[in-house]
Coordinates of C-alpha atoms and ligand atoms in Angstrom, one line a residue:
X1361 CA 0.0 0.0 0.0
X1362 CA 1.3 3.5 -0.8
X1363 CA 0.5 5.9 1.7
X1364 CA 1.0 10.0 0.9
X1365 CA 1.6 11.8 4.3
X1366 CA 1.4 15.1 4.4
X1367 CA 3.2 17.6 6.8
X1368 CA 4.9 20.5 7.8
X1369 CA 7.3 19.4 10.0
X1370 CA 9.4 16.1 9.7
X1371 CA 12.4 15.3 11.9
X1372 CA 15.7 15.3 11.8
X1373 CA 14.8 18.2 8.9
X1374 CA 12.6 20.4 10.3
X1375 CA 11.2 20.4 14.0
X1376 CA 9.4 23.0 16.3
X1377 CA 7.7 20.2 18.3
X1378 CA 6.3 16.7 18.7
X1379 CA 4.5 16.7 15.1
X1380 CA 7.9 16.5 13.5
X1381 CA 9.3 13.5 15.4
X1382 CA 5.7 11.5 14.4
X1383 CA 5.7 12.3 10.8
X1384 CA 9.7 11.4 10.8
X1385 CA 9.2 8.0 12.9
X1386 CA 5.7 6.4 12.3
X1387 CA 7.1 5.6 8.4
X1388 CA 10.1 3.4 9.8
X1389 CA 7.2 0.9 11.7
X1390 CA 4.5 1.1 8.7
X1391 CA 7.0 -0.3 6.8
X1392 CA 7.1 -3.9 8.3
X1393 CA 2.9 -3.7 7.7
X1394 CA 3.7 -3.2 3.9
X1395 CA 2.9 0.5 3.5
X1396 CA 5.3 2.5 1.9
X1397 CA 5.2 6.2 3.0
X1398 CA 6.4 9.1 1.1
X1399 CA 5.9 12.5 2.5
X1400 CA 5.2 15.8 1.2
X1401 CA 7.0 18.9 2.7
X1402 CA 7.7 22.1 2.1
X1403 CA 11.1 23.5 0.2
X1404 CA 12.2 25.0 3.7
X1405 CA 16.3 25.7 3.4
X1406 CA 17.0 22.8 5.9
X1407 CA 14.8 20.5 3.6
X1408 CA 15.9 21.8 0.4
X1409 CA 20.0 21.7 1.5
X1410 CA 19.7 17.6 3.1
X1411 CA 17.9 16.7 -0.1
X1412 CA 19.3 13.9 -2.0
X1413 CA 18.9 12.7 -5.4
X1414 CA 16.2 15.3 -6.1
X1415 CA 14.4 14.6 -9.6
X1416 CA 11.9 17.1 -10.4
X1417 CA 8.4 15.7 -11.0
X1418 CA 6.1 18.8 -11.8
X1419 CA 6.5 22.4 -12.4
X1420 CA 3.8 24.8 -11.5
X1421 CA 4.5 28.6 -13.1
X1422 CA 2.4 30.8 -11.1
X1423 CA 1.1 28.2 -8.0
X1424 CA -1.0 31.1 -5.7
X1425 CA 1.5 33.5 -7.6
X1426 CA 4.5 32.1 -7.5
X1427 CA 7.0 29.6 -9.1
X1428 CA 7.9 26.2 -7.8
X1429 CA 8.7 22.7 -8.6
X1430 CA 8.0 19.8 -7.2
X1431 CA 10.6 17.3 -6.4
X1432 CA 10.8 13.7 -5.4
X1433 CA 14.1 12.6 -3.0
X1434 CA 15.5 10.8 0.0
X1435 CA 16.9 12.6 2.7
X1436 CA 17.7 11.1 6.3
X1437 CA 16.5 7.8 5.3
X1438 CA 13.1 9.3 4.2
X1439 CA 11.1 9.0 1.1
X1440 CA 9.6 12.5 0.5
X1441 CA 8.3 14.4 -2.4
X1442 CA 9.3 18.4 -1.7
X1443 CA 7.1 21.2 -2.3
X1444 CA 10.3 24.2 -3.8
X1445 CA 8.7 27.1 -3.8
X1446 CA 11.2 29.7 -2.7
X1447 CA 8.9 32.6 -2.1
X1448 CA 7.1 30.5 0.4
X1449 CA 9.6 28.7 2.2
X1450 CA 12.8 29.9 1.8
X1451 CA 12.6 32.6 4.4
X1452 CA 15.4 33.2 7.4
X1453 CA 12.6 32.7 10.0
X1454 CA 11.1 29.8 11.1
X1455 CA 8.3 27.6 9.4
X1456 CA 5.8 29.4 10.2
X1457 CA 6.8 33.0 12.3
X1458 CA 10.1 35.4 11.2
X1459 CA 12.8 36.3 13.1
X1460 CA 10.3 37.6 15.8
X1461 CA 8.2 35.1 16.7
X1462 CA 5.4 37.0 14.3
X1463 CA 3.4 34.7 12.0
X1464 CA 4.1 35.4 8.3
X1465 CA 0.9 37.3 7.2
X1466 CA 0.8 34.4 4.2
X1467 CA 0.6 31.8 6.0
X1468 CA -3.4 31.0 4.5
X1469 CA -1.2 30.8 1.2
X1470 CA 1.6 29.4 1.5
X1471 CA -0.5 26.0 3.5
X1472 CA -3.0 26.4 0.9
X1473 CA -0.7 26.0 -1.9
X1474 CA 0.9 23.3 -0.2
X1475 CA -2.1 21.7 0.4
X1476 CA -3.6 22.0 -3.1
X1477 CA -0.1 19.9 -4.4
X1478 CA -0.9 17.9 -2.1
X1479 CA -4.1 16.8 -3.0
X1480 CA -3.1 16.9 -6.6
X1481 CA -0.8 14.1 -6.0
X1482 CA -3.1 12.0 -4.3
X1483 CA -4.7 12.5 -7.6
X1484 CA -1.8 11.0 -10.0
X1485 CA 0.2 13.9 -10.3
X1486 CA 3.4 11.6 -9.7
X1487 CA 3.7 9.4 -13.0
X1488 CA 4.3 5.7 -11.7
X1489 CA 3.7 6.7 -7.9
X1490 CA -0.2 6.5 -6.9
X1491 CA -1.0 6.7 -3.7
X1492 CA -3.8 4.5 -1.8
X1493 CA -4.0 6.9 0.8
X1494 CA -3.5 10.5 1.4
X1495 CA -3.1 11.4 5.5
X1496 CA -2.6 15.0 6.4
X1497 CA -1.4 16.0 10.0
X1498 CA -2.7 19.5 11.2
X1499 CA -3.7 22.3 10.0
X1500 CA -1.2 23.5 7.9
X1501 CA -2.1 20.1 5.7
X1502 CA -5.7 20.1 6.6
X1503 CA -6.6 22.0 3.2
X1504 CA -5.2 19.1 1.7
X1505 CA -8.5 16.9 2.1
X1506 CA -10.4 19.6 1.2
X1507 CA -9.0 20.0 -2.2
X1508 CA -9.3 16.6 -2.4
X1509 CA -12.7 15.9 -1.5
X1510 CA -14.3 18.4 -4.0
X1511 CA -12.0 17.7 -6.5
X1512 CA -13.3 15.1 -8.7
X1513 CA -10.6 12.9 -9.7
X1514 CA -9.1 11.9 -5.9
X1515 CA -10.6 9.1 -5.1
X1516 CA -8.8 8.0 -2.1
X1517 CA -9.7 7.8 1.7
X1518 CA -8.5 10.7 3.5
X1519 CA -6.9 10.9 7.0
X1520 CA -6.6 13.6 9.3
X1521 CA -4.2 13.2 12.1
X1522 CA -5.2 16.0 15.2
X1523 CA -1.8 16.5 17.2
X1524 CA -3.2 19.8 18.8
X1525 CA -6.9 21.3 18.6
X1526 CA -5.5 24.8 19.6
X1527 CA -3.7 25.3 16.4
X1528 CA -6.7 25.6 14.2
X1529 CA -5.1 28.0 10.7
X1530 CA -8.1 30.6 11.2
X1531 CA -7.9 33.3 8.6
X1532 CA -10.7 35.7 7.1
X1533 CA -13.5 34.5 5.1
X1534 CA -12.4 37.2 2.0
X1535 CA -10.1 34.4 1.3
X1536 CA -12.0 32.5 0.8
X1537 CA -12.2 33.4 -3.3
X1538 CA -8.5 33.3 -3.5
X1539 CA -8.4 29.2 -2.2
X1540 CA -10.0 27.7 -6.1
X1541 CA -12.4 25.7 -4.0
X1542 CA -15.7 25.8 -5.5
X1543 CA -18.6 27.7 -3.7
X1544 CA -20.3 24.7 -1.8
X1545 CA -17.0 24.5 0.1
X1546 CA -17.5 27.5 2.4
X1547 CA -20.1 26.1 4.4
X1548 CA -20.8 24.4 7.3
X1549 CA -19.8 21.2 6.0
X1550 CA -16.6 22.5 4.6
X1551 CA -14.5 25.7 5.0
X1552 CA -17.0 28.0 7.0
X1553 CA -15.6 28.4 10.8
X1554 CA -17.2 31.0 12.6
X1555 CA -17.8 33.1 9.8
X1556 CA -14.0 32.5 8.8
X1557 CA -12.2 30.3 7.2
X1558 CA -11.1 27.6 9.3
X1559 CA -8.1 24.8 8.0
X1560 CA -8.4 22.4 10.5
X1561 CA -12.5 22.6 10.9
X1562 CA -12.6 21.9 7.3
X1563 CA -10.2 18.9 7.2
X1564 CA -12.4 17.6 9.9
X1565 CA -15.3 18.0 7.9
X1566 CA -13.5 16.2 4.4
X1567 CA -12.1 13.7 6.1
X1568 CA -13.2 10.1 6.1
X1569 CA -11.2 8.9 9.3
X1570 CA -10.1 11.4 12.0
X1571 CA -6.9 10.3 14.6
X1572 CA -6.1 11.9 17.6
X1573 CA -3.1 11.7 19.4
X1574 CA -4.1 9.7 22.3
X1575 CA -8.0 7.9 23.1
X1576 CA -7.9 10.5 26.3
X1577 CA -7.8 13.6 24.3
X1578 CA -9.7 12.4 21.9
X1579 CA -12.6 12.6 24.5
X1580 CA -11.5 15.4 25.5
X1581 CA -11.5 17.6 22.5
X1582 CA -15.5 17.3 22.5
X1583 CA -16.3 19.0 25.7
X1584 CA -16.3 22.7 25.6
X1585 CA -12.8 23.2 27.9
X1586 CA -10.4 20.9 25.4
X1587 CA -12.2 21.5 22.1
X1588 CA -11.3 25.1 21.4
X1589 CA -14.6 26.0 19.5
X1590 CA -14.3 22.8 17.5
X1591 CA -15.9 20.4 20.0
X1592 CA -19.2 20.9 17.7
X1593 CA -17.9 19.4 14.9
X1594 CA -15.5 16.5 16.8
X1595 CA -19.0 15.4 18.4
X1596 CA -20.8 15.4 14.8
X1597 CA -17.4 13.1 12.8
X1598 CA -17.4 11.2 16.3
X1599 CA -18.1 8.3 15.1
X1600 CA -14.6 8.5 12.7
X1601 CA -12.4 9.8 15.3
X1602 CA -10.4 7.4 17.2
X1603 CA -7.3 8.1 19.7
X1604 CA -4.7 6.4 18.8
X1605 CA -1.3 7.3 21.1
X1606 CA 1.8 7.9 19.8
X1607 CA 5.2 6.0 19.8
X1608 CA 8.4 7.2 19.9
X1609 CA 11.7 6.3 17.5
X1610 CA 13.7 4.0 19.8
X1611 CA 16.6 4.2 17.6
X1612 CA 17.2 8.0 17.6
X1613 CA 16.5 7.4 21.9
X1614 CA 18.0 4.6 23.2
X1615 CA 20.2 5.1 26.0
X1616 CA 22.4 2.3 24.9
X1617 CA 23.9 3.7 21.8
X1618 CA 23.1 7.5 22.1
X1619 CA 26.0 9.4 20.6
X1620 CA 24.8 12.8 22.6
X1621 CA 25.3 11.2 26.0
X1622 CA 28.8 10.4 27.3
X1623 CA 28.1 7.5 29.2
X1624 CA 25.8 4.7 27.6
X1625 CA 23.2 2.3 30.1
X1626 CA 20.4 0.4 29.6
X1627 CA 17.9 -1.1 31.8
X1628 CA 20.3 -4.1 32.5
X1629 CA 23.1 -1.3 33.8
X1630 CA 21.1 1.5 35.4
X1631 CA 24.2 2.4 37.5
X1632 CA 25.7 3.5 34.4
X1633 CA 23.8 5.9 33.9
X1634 CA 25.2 8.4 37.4
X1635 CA 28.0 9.6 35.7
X1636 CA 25.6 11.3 33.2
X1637 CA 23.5 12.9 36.3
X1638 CA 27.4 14.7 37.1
X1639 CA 27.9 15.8 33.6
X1640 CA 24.5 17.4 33.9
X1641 CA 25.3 19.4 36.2
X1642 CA 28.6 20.5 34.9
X1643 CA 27.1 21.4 32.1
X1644 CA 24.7 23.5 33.6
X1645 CA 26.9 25.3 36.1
X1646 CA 25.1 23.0 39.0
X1647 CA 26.8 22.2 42.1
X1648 CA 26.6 18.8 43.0
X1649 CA 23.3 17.3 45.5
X1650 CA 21.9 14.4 47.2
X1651 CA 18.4 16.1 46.7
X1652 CA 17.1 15.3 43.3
X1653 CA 17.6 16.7 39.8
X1654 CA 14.4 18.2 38.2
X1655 CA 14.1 18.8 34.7
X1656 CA 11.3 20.4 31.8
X1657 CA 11.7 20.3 28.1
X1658 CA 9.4 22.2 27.2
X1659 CA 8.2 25.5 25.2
X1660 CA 7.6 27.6 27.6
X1661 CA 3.9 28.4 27.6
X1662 CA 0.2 28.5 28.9
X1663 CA 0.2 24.9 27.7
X1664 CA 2.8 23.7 28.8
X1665 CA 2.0 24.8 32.5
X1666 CA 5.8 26.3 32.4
X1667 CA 4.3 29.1 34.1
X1668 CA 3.2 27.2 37.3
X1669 CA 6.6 25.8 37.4
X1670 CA 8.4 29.1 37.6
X1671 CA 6.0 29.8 40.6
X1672 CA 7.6 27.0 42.4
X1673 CA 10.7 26.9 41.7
X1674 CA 11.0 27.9 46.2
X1675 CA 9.7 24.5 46.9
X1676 CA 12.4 22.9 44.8
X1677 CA 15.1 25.1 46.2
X1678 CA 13.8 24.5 49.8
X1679 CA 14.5 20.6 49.4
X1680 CA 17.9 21.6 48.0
X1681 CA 17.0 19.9 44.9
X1682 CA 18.1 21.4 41.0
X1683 CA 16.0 22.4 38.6
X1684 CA 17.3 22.4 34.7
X1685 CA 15.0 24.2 31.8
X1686 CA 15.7 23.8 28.3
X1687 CA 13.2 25.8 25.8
X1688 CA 11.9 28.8 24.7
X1689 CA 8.6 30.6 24.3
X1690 CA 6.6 33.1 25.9
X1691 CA 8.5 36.3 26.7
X1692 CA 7.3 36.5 30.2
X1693 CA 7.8 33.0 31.1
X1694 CA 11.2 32.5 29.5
X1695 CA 12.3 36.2 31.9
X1696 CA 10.6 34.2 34.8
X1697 CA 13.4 31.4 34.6
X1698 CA 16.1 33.8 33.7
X1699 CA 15.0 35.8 37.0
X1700 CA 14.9 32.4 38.5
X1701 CA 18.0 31.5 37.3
X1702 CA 19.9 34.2 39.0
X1703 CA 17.9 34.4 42.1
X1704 CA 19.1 30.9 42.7
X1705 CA 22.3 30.1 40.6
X1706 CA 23.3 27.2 42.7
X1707 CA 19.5 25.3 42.1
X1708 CA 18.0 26.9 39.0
X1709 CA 19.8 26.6 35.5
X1710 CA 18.3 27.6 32.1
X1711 CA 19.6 27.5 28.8
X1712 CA 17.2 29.4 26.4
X1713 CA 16.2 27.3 22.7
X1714 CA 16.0 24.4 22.1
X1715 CA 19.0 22.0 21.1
X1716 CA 18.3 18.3 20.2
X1717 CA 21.8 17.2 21.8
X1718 CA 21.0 19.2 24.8
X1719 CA 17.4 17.3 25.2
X1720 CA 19.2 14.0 25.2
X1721 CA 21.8 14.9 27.9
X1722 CA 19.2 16.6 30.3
X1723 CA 16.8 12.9 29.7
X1724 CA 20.2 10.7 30.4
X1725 CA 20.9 12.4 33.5
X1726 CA 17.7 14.0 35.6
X1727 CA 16.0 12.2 38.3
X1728 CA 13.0 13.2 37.2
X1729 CA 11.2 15.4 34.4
X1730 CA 8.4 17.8 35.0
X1731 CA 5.5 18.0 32.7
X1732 CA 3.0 20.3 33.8
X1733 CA 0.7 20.6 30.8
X1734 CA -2.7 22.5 31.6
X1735 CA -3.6 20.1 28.4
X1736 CA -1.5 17.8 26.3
X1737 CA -2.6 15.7 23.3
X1738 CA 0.1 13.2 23.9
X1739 CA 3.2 14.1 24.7
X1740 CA 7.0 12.7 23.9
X1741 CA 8.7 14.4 26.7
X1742 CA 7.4 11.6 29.2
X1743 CA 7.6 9.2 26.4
X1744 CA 11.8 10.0 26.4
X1745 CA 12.1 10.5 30.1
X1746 CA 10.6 6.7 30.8
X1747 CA 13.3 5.3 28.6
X1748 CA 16.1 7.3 29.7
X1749 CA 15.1 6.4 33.5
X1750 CA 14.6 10.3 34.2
X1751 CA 10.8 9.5 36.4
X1752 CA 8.3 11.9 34.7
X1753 CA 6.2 13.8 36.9
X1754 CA 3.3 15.2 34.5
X1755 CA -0.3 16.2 35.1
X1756 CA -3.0 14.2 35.2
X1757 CA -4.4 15.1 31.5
X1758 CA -4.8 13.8 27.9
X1759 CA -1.8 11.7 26.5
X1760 CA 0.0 12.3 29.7
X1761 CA -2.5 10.3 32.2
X1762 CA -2.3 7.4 30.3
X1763 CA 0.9 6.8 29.1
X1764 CA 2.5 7.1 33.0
X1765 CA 1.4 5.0 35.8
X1766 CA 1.0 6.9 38.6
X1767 CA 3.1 6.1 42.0
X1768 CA 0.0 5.1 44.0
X1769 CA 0.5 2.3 46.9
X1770 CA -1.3 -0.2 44.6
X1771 CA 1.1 0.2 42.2
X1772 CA 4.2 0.6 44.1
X1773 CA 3.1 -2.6 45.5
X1774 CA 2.7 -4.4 42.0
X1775 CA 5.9 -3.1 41.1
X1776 CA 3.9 -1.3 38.1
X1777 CA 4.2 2.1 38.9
X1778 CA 6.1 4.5 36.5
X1779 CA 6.0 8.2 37.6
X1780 CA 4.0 10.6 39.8
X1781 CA 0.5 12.4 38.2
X1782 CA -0.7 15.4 39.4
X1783 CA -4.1 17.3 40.0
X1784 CA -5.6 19.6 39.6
X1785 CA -3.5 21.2 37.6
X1786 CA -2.2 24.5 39.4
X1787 CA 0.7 25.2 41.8
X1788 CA -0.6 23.6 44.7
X1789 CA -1.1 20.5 42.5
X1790 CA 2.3 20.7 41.6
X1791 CA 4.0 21.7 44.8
X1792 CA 2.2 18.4 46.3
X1793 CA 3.8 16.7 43.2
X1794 CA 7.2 17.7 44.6
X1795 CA 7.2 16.6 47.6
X1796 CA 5.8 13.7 46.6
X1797 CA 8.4 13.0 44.3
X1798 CA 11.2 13.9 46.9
X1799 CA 9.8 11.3 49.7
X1800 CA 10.1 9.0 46.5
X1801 CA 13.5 9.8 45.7
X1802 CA 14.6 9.4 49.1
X1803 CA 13.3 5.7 49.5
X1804 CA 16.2 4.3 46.9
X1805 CA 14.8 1.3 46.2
X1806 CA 11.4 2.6 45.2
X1807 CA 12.8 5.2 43.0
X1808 CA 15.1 2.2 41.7
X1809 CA 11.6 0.8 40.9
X1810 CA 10.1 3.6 39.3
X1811 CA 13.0 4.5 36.8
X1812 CA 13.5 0.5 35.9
X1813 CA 9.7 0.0 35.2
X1814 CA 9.5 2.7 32.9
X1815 CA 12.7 1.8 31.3
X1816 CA 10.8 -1.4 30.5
X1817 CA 8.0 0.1 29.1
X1818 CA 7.3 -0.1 25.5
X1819 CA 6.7 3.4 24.3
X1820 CA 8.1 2.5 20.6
X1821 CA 5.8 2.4 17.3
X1822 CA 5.3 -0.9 17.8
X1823 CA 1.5 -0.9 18.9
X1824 CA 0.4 2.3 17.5
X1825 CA 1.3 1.6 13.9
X1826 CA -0.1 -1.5 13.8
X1827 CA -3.3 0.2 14.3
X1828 CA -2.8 2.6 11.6
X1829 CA -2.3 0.0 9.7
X1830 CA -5.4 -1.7 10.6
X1831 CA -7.3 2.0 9.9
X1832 CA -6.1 2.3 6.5
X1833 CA -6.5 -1.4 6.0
X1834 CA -10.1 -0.8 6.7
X1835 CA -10.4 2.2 4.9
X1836 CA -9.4 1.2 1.6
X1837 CA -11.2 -2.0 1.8
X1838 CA -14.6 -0.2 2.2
X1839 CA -13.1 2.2 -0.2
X1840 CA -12.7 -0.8 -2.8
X1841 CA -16.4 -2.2 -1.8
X1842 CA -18.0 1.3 -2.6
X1843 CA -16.0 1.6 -6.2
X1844 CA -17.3 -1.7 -6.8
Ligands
ADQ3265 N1 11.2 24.9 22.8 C1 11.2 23.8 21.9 N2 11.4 24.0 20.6 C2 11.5 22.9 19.8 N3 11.3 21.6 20.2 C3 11.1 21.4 21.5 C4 11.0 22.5 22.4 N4 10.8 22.0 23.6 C5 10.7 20.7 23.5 N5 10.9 20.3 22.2 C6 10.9 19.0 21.6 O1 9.7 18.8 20.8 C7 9.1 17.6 21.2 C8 7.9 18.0 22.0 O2 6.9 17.1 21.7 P1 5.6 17.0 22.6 O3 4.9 15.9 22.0 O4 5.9 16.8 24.0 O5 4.8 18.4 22.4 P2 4.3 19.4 21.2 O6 3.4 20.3 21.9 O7 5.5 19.9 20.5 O8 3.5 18.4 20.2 C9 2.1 18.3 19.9 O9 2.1 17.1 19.0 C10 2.7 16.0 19.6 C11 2.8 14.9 18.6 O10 1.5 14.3 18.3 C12 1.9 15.6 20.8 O11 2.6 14.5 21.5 C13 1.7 16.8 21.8 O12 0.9 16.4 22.9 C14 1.2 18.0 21.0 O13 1.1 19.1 21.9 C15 10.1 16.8 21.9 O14 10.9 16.1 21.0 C16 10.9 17.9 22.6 O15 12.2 17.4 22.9

């Protein structure tokens, strides 16, 4: 089966977040179910400058007004078919904001002409490459089904893959007449979103099977708090949406073999892994401690929760524990662990942006990893810390409450516990977290317990893409019964 996925992001290429590591890592596993992936991206410079043995396959003079070619390549072990159109993605920002953090004021075009190729090669736009399916993640791809389902000559099942219901690609409904969709689209059951245009609402709409990251937040993205507006139309497709929780690459994290980490362990040789906990805090200008070693990964926002951490950073200092922040985000926030940072310079380090060598350092030698979220589809932070043995500590929400198992007595006691949840979700919750996690820490044969039962835990593809493959499966079949 060919499958045509469809993204902005894909790692090691391009990355902002958790989207990227997905689209980069589910088409590894799907290829031991027979479905060959290749994925459409745009020409960013990172893309365009890995790309190997590029052969162009179509050439569009004036696509939404401006020149680009499509090519089909390899790069980092990935099949992908490239979207080069320099005016739209060759920029010195990021993928979608400049230099400031300010969205580009084209991003409706630039994702809508992305998304029209898309759908055009779902249609046979690729001589001797058909897909069976076309699957689009976000909204920046969304468009994508859209095109396709009005168009007349796509006739493939479409899959949209949900990884978070706040990013919606909301722009205004005069628009609408640039997009080439015909008239019928901008309405309820397409385009129309509150009187605008709405990306994601109308991929939701066109698409035949809906995924969300995890079978939690898929529930919770149809109550009123979770669904950001669209909770309407989750309800309406709910019978096509299914949660289905993401893995992780366990090649690119694997303890074992990790070229970022200076000492290598594995489950078998957890005391192997102290030296790294040293180097940490080296690294970080950290004095060494008996109390433990906090860590967040995180961008630092609302979402995130990062700004409930900075409120407590007191109760870590107060058990003479260290707390290590890697990311970047909102203004305020980031200042707050700066401030942080210097109030306290022998318990609070922070290192502003985001570095993927840094990530893997910070998982190989923390105790523990704090995930705060106020909501989280998934999550790979937690997914990372588990098999690194760093305990997560994450609130009691979407992907995160079911992918940890919370230190409870009846799991201590069945030796199945993982990490600590929290809630509600708010300082106090998190402060009771803490000191949870320190009374823990200080029992070393529970901790022990903790780090090796998450270290055993399977968090890779296995599972997950099985049941993509078992959605598709299903798709086309029923696909084939109504052609014939
Ligand atoms: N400041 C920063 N800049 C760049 N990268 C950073 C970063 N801080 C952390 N990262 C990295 O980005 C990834 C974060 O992935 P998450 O899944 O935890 O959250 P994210 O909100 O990005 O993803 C969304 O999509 C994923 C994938 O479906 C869901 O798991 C998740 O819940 C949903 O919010 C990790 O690889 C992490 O190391």
């Amino acid at each position: 089966m060919n499958l045509l996925s469809v993204t902005a992001e894909i790692f090691p290429l391009v990355k902002t977040g958790g989207l990227a590591d997905v689209a980069g890592s589910l088409p590894k596993v799907l290829k031991s179910h027979g479905i060959r992936t290749r994925t459409l991206i745009p020409g960013y410079a990172s893309v365009i400058e890995a790309l190997e043995a590029a052969t162009p396959v179509a050439r569009y003079d004036y696509l939404f007004g401006e020149e680009a070619t499509l090519l089909a390549g390899r790069a980092a072990g990935l099949e992908l078919f490239v979207l080069d159109a320099p005016g739209f993605f060759y920029r010195s920002g990021g993928p979608y904001t400049d230099e400031h953090g300010v969205d580009y004021p084209d991003n409706w075009k630039r994702f809508a002409a992305f998304s029209l190729v898309a759908s055009q090669i779902a249609g046979g736009l690729v001589q001797h490459w058909r897909p069976d399916i076309i699957h689009a993640h976000d909204w920046h791809a969304a468009l994508s089904l859209v095109y396709a389902k009005y168009a007349e000559d796509v006739p493939i099942p479409r899959v949209l893959t949900v990884h978070n219901i706040a990013f919606q690609g909301q722009f205004p409904a005069h628009l609408f007449s640039e997009l080439g969709l015909p008239d019928e689209a901008y309405s309820i059951d397409g385009v129309e979103y509150y009187g605008d245009l709405g990306y994601l609402k109308g991929g939701l709409q066109a698409a035949d099977a809906i995924t969300v990251v995890s079978p939690t937040y898929a529930r919770e993205i149809m109550t009123p708090t979770f669904g950001m507006g669209l909770e309407g139309v989750v309800n309406a497709r709910h019978q096509d949406v299914v949660g289905i929780v993401n893995g992780i690459d366990v090649d690119v994290w694997d303890p074992s073999i990790d070229p970022y980490i200076e000492y290598s362990y594995s489950a078998r040789t957890p005391l192997r892994r102290l030296p790294n906990r040293e180097a940490l805090l080296e690294l970080f200008g950290l004095p060494h401690t008996r109390g433990p070693v906090f860590a967040s990964i995180n961008r630092l926002t609302w979402q995130k929760g990062m700004d409930l951490l900075a409120a407590v950073v007191d109760e870590i200092v107060a058990m003479d524990g260290r707390l290590i922040v890697h990311g970047n985000g909102d203004a305020d926030i980031e200042y707050a662990f700066l401030d942080a940072a210097r109030r306290f310079p022998h318990h609070v380090a922070m290192r502003l942006g985001y570095e993927e060598q840094i990530a893997h350092k910070i998982h190989a030698g923390a105790d523990a990893m704090l995930v705060p979220s106020r909501f989280e589809p998934c999550g790979l932070t937690q997914l990372y810390a588990l098999r690194y043995g760093c305990v997560p500590i994450v609130a009691r929400t979407g992907g995160l409450s079911e992918t940890i198992i919370d230190a409870n007595v009846a799991a201590l006691q069945a030796q199945a516990a993982t990490g600590v949840q929290f809630s509600p979700v708010d300082t106090e919750g998190l402060r009771h977290a803490l000191r949870r996690a320190l009374k823990l820490f200080r029992h070393r044969r529970v901790w022990e317990s903790l780090q090796r039962q998450g270290m055993k835990t399977d968090s890779s593809w296995r599972h997950s893409a099985a049941k993509y493959a078992e959605l598709y499966g299903d798709l086309t079949a029923t696909d084939m019964r109504l052609a014939g």
